[in-house]
CSV table of C-alpha atoms and ligand atoms in Angstrom, one decimal:
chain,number,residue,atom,x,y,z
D,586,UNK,CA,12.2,-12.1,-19.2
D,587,UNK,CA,13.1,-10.3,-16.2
D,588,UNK,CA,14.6,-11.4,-13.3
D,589,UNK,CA,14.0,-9.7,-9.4
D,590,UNK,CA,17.6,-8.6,-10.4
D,591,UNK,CA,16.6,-6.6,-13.0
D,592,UNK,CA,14.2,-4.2,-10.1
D,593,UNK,CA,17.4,-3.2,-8.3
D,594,UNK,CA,19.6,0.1,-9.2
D,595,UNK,CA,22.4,1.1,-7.9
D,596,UNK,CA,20.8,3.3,-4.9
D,597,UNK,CA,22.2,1.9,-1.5
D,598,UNK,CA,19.4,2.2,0.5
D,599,UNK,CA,20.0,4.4,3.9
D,600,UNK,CA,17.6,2.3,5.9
D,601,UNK,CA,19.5,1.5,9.6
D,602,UNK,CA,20.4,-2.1,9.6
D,603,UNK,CA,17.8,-4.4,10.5
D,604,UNK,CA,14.9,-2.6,9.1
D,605,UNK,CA,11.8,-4.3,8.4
D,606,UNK,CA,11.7,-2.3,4.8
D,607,UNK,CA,14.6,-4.3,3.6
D,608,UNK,CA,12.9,-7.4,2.8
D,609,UNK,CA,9.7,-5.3,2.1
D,610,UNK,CA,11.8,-4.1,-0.9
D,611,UNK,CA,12.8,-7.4,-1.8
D,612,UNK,CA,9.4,-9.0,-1.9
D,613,UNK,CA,8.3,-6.1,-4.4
D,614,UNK,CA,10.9,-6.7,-6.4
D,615,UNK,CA,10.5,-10.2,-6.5
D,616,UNK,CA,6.9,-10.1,-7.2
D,617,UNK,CA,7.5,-7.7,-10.0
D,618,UNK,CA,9.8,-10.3,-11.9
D,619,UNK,CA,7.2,-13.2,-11.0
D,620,UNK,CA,4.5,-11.8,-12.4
D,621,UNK,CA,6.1,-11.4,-15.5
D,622,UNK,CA,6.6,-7.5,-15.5
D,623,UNK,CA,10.0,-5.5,-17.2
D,624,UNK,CA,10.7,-2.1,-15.1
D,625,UNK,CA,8.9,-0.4,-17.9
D,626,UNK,CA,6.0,-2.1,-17.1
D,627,UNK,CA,5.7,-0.8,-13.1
D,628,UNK,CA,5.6,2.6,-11.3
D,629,UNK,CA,6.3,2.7,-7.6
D,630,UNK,CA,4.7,5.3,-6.3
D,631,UNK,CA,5.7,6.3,-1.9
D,632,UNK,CA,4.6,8.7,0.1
D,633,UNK,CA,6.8,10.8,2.7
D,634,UNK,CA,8.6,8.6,5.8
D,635,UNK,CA,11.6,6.3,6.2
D,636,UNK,CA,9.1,3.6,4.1
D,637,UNK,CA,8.6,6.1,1.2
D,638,UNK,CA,12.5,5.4,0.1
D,639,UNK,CA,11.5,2.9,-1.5
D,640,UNK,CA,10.3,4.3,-4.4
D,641,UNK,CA,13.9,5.2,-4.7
D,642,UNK,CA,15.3,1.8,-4.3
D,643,UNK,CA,13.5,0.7,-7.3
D,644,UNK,CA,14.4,-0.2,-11.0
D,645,UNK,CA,11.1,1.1,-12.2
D,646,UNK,CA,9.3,4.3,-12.8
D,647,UNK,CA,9.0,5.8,-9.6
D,648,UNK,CA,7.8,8.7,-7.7
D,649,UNK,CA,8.6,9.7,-4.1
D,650,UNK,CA,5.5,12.1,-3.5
D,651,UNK,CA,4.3,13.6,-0.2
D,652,UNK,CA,3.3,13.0,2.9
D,653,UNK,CA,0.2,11.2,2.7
D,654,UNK,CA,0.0,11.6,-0.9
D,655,UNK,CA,0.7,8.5,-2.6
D,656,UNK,CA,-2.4,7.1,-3.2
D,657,UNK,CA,-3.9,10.1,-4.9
D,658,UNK,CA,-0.5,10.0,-7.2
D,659,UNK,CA,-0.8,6.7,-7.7
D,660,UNK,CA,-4.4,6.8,-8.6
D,661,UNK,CA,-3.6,9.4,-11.1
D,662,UNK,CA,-0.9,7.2,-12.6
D,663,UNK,CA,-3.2,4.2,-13.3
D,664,UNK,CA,-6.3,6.5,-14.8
D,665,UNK,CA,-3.3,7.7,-17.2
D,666,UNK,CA,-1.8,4.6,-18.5
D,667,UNK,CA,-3.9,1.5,-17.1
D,668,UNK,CA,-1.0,-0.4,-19.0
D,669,UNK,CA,1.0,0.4,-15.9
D,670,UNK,CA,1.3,-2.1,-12.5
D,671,UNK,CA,0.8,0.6,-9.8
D,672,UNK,CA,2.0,-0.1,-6.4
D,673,UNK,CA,1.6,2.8,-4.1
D,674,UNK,CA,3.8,2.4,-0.4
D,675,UNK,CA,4.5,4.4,2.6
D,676,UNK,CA,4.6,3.9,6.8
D,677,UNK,CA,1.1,3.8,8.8
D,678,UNK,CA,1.6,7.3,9.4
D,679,UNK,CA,1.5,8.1,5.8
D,680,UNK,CA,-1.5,5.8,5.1
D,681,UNK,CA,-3.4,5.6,8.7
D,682,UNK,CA,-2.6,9.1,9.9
D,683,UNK,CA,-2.3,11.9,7.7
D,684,UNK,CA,-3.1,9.8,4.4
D,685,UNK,CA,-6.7,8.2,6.0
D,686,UNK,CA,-8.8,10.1,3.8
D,687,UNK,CA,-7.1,9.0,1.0
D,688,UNK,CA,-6.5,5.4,1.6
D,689,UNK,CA,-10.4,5.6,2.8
D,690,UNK,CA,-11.7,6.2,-0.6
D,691,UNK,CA,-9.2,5.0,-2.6
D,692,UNK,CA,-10.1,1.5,-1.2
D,693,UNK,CA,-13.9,1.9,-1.8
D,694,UNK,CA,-13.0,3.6,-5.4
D,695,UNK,CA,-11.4,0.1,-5.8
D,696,UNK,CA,-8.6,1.8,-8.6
D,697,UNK,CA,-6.7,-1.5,-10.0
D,698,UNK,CA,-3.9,-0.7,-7.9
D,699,UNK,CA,-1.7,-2.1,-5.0
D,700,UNK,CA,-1.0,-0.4,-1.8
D,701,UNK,CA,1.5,-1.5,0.2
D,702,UNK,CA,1.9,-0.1,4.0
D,703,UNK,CA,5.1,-0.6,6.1
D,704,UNK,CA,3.6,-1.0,9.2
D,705,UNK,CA,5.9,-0.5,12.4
D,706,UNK,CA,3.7,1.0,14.8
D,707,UNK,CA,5.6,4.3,14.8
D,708,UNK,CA,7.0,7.3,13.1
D,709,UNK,CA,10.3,6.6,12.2
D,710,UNK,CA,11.8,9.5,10.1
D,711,UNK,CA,10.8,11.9,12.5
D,712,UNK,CA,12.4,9.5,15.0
D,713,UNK,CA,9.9,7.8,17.2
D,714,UNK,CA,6.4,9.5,17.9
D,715,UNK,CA,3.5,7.5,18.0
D,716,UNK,CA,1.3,6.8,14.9
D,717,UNK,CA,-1.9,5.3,15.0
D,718,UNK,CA,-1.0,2.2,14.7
D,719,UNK,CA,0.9,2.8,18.6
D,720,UNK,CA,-0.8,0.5,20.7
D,721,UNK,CA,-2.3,2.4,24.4
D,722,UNK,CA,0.1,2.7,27.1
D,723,UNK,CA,3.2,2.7,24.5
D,724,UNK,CA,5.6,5.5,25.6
D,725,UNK,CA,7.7,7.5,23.0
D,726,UNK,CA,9.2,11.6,23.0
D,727,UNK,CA,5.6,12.3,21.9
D,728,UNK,CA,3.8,10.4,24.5
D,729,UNK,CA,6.4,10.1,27.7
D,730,UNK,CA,3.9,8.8,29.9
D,731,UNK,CA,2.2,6.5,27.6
D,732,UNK,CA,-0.5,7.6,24.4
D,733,UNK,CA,-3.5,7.8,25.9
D,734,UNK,CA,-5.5,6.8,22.4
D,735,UNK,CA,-6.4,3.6,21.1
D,736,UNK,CA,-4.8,2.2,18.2
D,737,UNK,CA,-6.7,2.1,14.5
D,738,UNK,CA,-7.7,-1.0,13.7
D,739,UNK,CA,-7.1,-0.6,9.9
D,740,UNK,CA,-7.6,-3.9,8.5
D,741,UNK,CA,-11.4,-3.5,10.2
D,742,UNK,CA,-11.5,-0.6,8.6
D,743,UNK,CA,-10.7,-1.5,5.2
D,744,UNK,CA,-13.1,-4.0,5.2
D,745,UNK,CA,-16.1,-1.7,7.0
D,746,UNK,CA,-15.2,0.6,3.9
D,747,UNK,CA,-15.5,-1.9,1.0
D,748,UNK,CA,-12.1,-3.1,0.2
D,749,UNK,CA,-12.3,-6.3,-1.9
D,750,UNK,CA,-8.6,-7.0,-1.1
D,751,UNK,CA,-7.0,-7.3,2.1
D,752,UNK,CA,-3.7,-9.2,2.9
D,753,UNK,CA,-1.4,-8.6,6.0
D,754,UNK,CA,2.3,-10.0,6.3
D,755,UNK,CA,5.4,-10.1,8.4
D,756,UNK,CA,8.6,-8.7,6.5
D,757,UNK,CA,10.3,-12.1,7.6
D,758,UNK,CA,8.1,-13.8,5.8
D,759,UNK,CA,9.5,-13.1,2.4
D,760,UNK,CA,7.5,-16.4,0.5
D,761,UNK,CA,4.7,-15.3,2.3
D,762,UNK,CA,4.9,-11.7,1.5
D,763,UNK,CA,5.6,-12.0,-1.9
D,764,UNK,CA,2.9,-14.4,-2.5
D,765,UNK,CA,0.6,-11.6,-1.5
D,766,UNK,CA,2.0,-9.0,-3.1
D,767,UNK,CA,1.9,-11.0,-6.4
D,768,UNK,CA,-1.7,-11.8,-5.6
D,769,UNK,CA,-2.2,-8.1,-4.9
D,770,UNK,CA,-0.8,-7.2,-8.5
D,771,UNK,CA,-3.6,-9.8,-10.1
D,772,UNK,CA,-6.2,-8.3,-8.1
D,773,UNK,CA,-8.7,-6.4,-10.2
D,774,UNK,CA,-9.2,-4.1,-8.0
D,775,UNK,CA,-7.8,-1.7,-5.0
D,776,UNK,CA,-5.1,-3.9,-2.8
D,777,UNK,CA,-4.5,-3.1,0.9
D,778,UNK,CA,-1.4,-5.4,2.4
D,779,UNK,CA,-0.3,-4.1,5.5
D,780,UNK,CA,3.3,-5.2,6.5
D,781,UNK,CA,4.4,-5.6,10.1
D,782,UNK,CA,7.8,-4.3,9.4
D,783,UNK,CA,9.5,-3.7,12.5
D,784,UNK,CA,11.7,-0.4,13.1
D,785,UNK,CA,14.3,-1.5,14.9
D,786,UNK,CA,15.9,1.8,15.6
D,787,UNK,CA,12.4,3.6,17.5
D,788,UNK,CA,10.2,0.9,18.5
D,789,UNK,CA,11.6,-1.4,21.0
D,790,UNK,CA,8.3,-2.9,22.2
D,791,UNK,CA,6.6,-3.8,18.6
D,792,UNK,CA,9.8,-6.1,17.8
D,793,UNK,CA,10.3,-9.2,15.7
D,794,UNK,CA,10.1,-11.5,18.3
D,795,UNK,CA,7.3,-9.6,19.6
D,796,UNK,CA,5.5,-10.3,16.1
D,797,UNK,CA,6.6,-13.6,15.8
D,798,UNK,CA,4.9,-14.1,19.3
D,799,UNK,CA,1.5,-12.4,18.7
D,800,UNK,CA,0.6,-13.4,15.0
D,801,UNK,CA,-1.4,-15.9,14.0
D,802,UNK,CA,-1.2,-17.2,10.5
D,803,UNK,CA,-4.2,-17.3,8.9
D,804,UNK,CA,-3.4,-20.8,6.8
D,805,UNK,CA,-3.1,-22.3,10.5
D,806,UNK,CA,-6.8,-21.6,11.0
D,807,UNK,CA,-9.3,-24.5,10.6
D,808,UNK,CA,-11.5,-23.6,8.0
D,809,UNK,CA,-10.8,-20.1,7.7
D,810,UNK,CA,-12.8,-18.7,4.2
D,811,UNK,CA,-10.8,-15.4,3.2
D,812,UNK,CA,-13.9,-15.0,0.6
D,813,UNK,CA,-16.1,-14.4,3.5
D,814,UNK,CA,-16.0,-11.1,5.4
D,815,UNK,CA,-18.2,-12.1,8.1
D,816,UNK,CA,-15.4,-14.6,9.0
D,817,UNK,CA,-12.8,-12.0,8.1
D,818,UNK,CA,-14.1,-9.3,10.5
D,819,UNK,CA,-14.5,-11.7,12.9
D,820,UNK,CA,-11.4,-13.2,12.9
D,821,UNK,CA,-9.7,-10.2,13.1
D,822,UNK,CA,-12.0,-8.8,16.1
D,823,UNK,CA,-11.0,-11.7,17.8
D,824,UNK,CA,-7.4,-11.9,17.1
D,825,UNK,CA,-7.1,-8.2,17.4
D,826,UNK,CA,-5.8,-7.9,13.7
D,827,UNK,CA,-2.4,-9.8,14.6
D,828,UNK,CA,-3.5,-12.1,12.1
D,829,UNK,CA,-1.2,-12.5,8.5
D,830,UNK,CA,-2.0,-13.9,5.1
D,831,UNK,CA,-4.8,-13.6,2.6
D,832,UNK,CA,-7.5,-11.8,4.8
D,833,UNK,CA,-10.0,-11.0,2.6
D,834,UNK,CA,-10.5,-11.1,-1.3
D,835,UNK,CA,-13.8,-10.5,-3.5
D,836,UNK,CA,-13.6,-11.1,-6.9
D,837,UNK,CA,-16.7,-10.2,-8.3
D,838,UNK,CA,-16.9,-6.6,-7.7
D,839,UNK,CA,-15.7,-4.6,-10.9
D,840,UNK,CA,-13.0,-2.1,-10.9
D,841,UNK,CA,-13.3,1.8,-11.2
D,842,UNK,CA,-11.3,1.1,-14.4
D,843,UNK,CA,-14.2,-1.3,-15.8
D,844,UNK,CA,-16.8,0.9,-14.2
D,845,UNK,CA,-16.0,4.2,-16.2
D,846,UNK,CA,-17.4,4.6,-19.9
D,847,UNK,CA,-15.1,5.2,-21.9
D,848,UNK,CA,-12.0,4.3,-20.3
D,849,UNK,CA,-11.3,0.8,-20.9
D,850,UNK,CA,-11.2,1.4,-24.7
D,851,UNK,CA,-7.8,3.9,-24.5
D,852,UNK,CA,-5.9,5.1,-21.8
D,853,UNK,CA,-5.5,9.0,-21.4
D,854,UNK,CA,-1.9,8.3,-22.4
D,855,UNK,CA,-3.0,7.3,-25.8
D,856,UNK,CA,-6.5,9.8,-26.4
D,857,UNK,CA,-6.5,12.5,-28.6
D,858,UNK,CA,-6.6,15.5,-26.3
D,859,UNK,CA,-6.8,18.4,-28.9
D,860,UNK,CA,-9.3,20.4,-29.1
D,861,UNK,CA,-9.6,22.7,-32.5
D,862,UNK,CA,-9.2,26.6,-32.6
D,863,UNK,CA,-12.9,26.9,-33.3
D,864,UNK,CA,-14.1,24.8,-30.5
D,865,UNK,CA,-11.0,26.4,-28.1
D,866,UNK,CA,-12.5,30.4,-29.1
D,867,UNK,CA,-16.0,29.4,-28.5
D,868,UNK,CA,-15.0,27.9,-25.0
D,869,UNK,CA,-12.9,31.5,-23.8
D,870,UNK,CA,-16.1,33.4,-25.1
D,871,UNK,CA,-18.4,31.5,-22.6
D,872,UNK,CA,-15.9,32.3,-19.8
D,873,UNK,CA,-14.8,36.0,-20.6
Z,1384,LIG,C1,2.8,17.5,5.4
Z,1384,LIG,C2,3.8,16.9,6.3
Z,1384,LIG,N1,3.6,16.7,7.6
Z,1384,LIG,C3,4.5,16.2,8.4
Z,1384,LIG,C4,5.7,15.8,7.8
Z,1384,LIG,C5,6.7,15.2,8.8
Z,1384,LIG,N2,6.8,13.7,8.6
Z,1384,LIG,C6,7.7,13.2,7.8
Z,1384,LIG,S1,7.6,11.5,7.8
Z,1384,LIG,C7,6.4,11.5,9.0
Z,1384,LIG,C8,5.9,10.3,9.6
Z,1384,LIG,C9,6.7,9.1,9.3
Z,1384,LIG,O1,6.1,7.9,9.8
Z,1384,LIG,P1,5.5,6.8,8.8
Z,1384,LIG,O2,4.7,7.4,7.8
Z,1384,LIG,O3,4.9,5.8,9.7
Z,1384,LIG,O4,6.8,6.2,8.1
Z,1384,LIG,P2,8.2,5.6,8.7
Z,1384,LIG,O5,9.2,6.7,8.8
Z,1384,LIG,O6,7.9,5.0,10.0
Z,1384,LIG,O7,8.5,4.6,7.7
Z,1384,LIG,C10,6.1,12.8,9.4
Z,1384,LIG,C11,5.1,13.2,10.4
Z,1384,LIG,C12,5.9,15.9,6.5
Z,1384,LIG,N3,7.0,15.5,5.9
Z,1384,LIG,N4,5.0,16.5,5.7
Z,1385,LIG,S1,14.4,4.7,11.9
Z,1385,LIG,FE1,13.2,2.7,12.0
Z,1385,LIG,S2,11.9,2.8,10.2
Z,1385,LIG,FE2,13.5,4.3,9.9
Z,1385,LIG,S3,15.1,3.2,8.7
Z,1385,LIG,FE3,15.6,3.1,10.9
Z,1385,LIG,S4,14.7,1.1,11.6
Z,1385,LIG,FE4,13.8,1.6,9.6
């Protein structure tokens, strides 16, 4: 059986020291071998940003796509070969910025996959503009005197669009995170865990001990019910999403998987798809 050991390679990662991703990295790995998968068994699939190295940084399949691509990728992935474990990563830029239609519908598709966002309130690989995770007033080279915007309150808005998974953690917290991760891989369905994971390089406002002043864990709060999304979205209104742990879960909705005829009998890897001469000449004749 594999071990987390078995999920590294030999790819020194070219993160700056300190970097929230590290232990981000570690938790995935970790879950991967607690969960009982071999690196045959998972794809990592990361989008465009200091975050998307991960892919990289991986003993598994992997793919290190485009900006704000992953999901789509990764979606693609899991309709091919359901056999896989799909986790899908990036920054909040890649997700919450460029990547917002995607991760919009990919959540209320609710694909059996995991998507994990690196959340550090900035863009990093691009060194330091705001993304919209920044919070109002925060200055950067993009917004010298302070952004002017409000930030994206994403885990509201994974929940307003139908997510039946929602998790948030603080890359210190690597029991925690990995917990959640794991949790996220059993999941059937679409998994959204945001990770506060600080860049320690461009954001010198959103630190760690800024985070470890300003969240709240969610195990810590009497009677909190993460099956119900009233109390979810009210929780998170209230603690203006600086909240970490299981935030929301529904297990009774079906996956797109289970939903489509047809598919949970073979996976596209394994179908049939040739067509005979006959049937091929009759198709070019409609068309020419
Ligand atoms: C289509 C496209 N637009 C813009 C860029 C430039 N770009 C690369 S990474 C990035 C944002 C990085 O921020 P984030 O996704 O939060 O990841 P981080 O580096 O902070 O981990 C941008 C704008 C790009 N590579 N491709
Ligand atoms: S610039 Fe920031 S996000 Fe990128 S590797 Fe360095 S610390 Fe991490």
């Amino acid at each position: 059986m594999a071990t987390f050991k078995d999920f590294r390679n030999d790819v020194k990662p070219n993160w700056c020291p300190g970097c929230g991703d590290f232990s981000v990295q570690a938790a995935m790995q970790r879950a991967a071998a607690n969960v009982g998968l071999e690196p045959e068994n998972l794809a990592v699939i990361s989008g465009i940003g200091c975050s998307g190295r991960i892919s990289g940084y991986i003993n598994s399949y992997g793919f290190h796509s485009i900006h704000g691509r992953a999901l789509p990728i990764a979606q693609g992935v899991k309709m091919a070969n359901r056999d896989l474990t799909v986790l899908a990563a990036g920054g909040d830029g890649d997700g919450f910025a460029i990547g917002t239609g995607h991760t919009v519908h990919a959540i209320r598709r609710n694909i059996n996959i995991t998507y994990i966002v690196m959340d550090n309130h900035i863009y990093g690989l691009t060194k330091g503009q705001t993304s919209p995770r920044s919070d109002a007033g925060f200055k950067t080279k993009s917004t010298p005197l302070g952004s002017v915007e409000q930030p994206l309150s994403t885990m509201e808005m994974a929940l307003t669009v139908g997510a039946t998974f929602v998790a948030q953690s603080f890359s210190t917290d690597l029991k925690e995170l990995t917990a959640l991760i794991e949790a996220g891989i059993k999941h059937e369905g679409f998994s959204l865990i945001n990770v506060f994971s600080p860049c320690v390089t461009y954001n010198k406002v959103n630190t760690y001990d800024w985070f470890k002043e300003n969240l709240t864990k969610l195990s810590e709060v009497e009677g909190y019910d993460p099956s119900n999304r009233q109390m979810a979205m009210q929780t998170l209104m209230e603690k203006d999403g600086l909240v970490t742990g299981l935030i929301y879960q529904n297990k009774d909705r079906k996956s797109y998987q289970d939903l489509i005829k047809g598919y949970s009998e073979k996976p596209l890897t394994e179908a049939n798809l040739k067509i005979d001469q006959d049937y091929f000449d009759k198709l070019v004749e409609e068309f020419v």
